[in-house]
Amino acid sequence: MHFEAFSFGSIRIDGVTFEHDVVIDQGQVRKRKKKPSKRFREAFGHTPLSIAEEIPWKCRRLVIGTGTGALPVMEEVKREAVRRKIKLFILPTVEAIEELKQRPDETNAVLHVTC
């Protein structure tokens, strides 16, 4: 997997530009479906990452890119990572991409790109 560019509102991976949040699950890139988390938006001021979403748990390491820091991660997600014995990284997306590059075979990700 090759990350070619990241800027506010878009990320380019393997020659494809995505203008929405993405999930990287065992090397496959898909759009983040955040609708299940929208019901928590009012409490956080932003749609958080919640346990209700399709989080790519089949990994040893899970990287969550928070954009510039705007994406809240609910405590349930953190607890589930501990329960599953998955090392969790919650970082601004620029740093999350660098962490993802370290051990891509063991790492899945949720990357917020829109703020």
GROMACS .gro file of C-alpha atoms in nm:
model
  115
    1MET     CA    1   0.000   0.000   0.000
    2HIS     CA    2   0.142   0.333  -0.106
    3PHE     CA    3   0.027   0.664   0.042
    4GLU     CA    4   0.091   0.928  -0.222
    5ALA     CA    5  -0.072   1.238  -0.077
    6PHE     CA    6  -0.280   1.364   0.211
    7SER     CA    7  -0.431   1.707   0.251
    8PHE     CA    8  -0.744   1.852   0.407
    9GLY     CA    9  -1.037   1.667   0.251
   10SER     CA   10  -0.854   1.402   0.050
   11ILE     CA   11  -0.609   1.116   0.064
   12ARG     CA   12  -0.442   0.939  -0.228
   13ILE     CA   13  -0.366   0.567  -0.184
   14ASP     CA   14  -0.229   0.346  -0.462
   15GLY     CA   15  -0.325   0.598  -0.730
   16VAL     CA   16  -0.683   0.647  -0.607
   17THR     CA   17  -0.798   0.972  -0.447
   18PHE     CA   18  -1.058   0.947  -0.171
   19GLU     CA   19  -1.248   1.256  -0.060
   20HIS     CA   20  -1.404   1.090   0.244
   21ASP     CA   21  -1.291   0.901   0.552
   22VAL     CA   22  -1.146   0.561   0.475
   23VAL     CA   23  -1.107   0.225   0.646
   24ILE     CA   24  -0.806   0.009   0.566
   25ASP     CA   25  -0.882  -0.353   0.639
   26GLN     CA   26  -0.611  -0.609   0.561
   27GLY     CA   27  -0.480  -0.399   0.274
   28GLN     CA   28  -0.822  -0.318   0.126
   29VAL     CA   29  -0.946   0.042   0.126
   30ARG     CA   30  -1.315   0.125   0.168
   31LYS     CA   31  -1.528   0.423   0.264
   32ARG     CA   32  -1.594   0.468   0.634
   33LYS     CA   33  -1.964   0.420   0.699
   34LYS     CA   34  -2.019   0.656   0.990
   35LYS     CA   35  -2.400   0.654   0.987
   36PRO     CA   36  -2.420   0.421   1.293
   37SER     CA   37  -2.221   0.681   1.491
   38LYS     CA   38  -2.423   0.987   1.389
   39ARG     CA   39  -2.661   0.943   1.684
   40PHE     CA   40  -2.369   1.038   1.915
   41ARG     CA   41  -2.283   1.355   1.725
   42GLU     CA   42  -2.463   1.597   1.954
   43ALA     CA   43  -2.281   1.470   2.263
   44PHE     CA   44  -1.939   1.509   2.096
   45GLY     CA   45  -1.989   1.808   1.867
   46HIS     CA   46  -1.864   1.587   1.581
   47THR     CA   47  -1.956   1.237   1.464
   48PRO     CA   48  -1.727   1.015   1.676
   49LEU     CA   49  -1.585   0.674   1.599
   50SER     CA   50  -1.815   0.438   1.788
   51ILE     CA   51  -1.833   0.065   1.843
   52ALA     CA   52  -2.146   0.066   1.623
   53GLU     CA   53  -1.932   0.108   1.309
   54GLU     CA   54  -1.761  -0.165   1.110
   55ILE     CA   55  -1.419  -0.131   1.271
   56PRO     CA   56  -1.149  -0.353   1.113
   57TRP     CA   57  -1.064  -0.556   1.424
   58LYS     CA   58  -0.879  -0.843   1.251
   59CYS     CA   59  -0.530  -0.710   1.318
   60ARG     CA   60  -0.261  -0.676   1.582
   61ARG     CA   61  -0.248  -0.297   1.552
   62LEU     CA   62  -0.528  -0.051   1.482
   63VAL     CA   63  -0.445   0.305   1.383
   64ILE     CA   64  -0.710   0.574   1.407
   65GLY     CA   65  -0.632   0.896   1.225
   66THR     CA   66  -0.823   1.183   1.382
   67GLY     CA   67  -0.775   1.439   1.103
   68THR     CA   68  -0.623   1.741   1.275
   69GLY     CA   69  -0.747   1.598   1.604
   70ALA     CA   70  -1.119   1.657   1.546
   71LEU     CA   71  -1.239   1.294   1.535
   72PRO     CA   72  -1.347   1.180   1.883
   73VAL     CA   73  -1.297   0.812   1.966
   74MET     CA   74  -1.552   0.674   2.209
   75GLU     CA   75  -1.435   0.490   2.521
   76GLU     CA   76  -1.612   0.172   2.408
   77VAL     CA   77  -1.375   0.153   2.109
   78LYS     CA   78  -1.074   0.184   2.339
   79ARG     CA   79  -1.210  -0.083   2.573
   80GLU     CA   80  -1.282  -0.320   2.285
   81ALA     CA   81  -0.924  -0.284   2.158
   82VAL     CA   82  -0.797  -0.378   2.505
   83ARG     CA   83  -1.039  -0.672   2.523
   84ARG     CA   84  -0.918  -0.798   2.184
   85LYS     CA   85  -0.553  -0.737   2.277
   86ILE     CA   86  -0.505  -0.498   1.985
   87LYS     CA   87  -0.251  -0.219   2.015
   88LEU     CA   88  -0.446   0.103   1.950
   89PHE     CA   89  -0.291   0.421   1.810
   90ILE     CA   90  -0.502   0.738   1.810
   91LEU     CA   91  -0.308   1.005   1.622
   92PRO     CA   92  -0.361   1.300   1.388
   93THR     CA   93  -0.402   1.152   1.039
   94VAL     CA   94  -0.060   1.268   0.916
   95GLU     CA   95   0.106   1.079   1.203
   96ALA     CA   96  -0.135   0.786   1.169
   97ILE     CA   97  -0.025   0.735   0.807
   98GLU     CA   98   0.339   0.721   0.919
   99GLU     CA   99   0.251   0.469   1.192
  100LEU     CA  100   0.056   0.260   0.941
  101LYS     CA  101   0.363   0.246   0.715
  102GLN     CA  102   0.573   0.093   0.996
  103ARG     CA  103   0.407  -0.250   0.993
  104PRO     CA  104   0.133  -0.249   0.729
  105ASP     CA  105   0.084  -0.628   0.732
  106GLU     CA  106  -0.021  -0.620   1.099
  107THR     CA  107  -0.206  -0.289   1.093
  108ASN     CA  108  -0.558  -0.179   0.999
  109ALA     CA  109  -0.678   0.179   1.011
  110VAL     CA  110  -0.964   0.425   1.022
  111LEU     CA  111  -0.850   0.757   0.873
  112HIS     CA  112  -1.045   1.080   0.910
  113VAL     CA  113  -0.958   1.312   0.622
  114THR     CA  114  -1.221   1.583   0.624
  115CYS     CA  115  -1.114   1.796   0.925
   0.00000   0.00000   0.00000
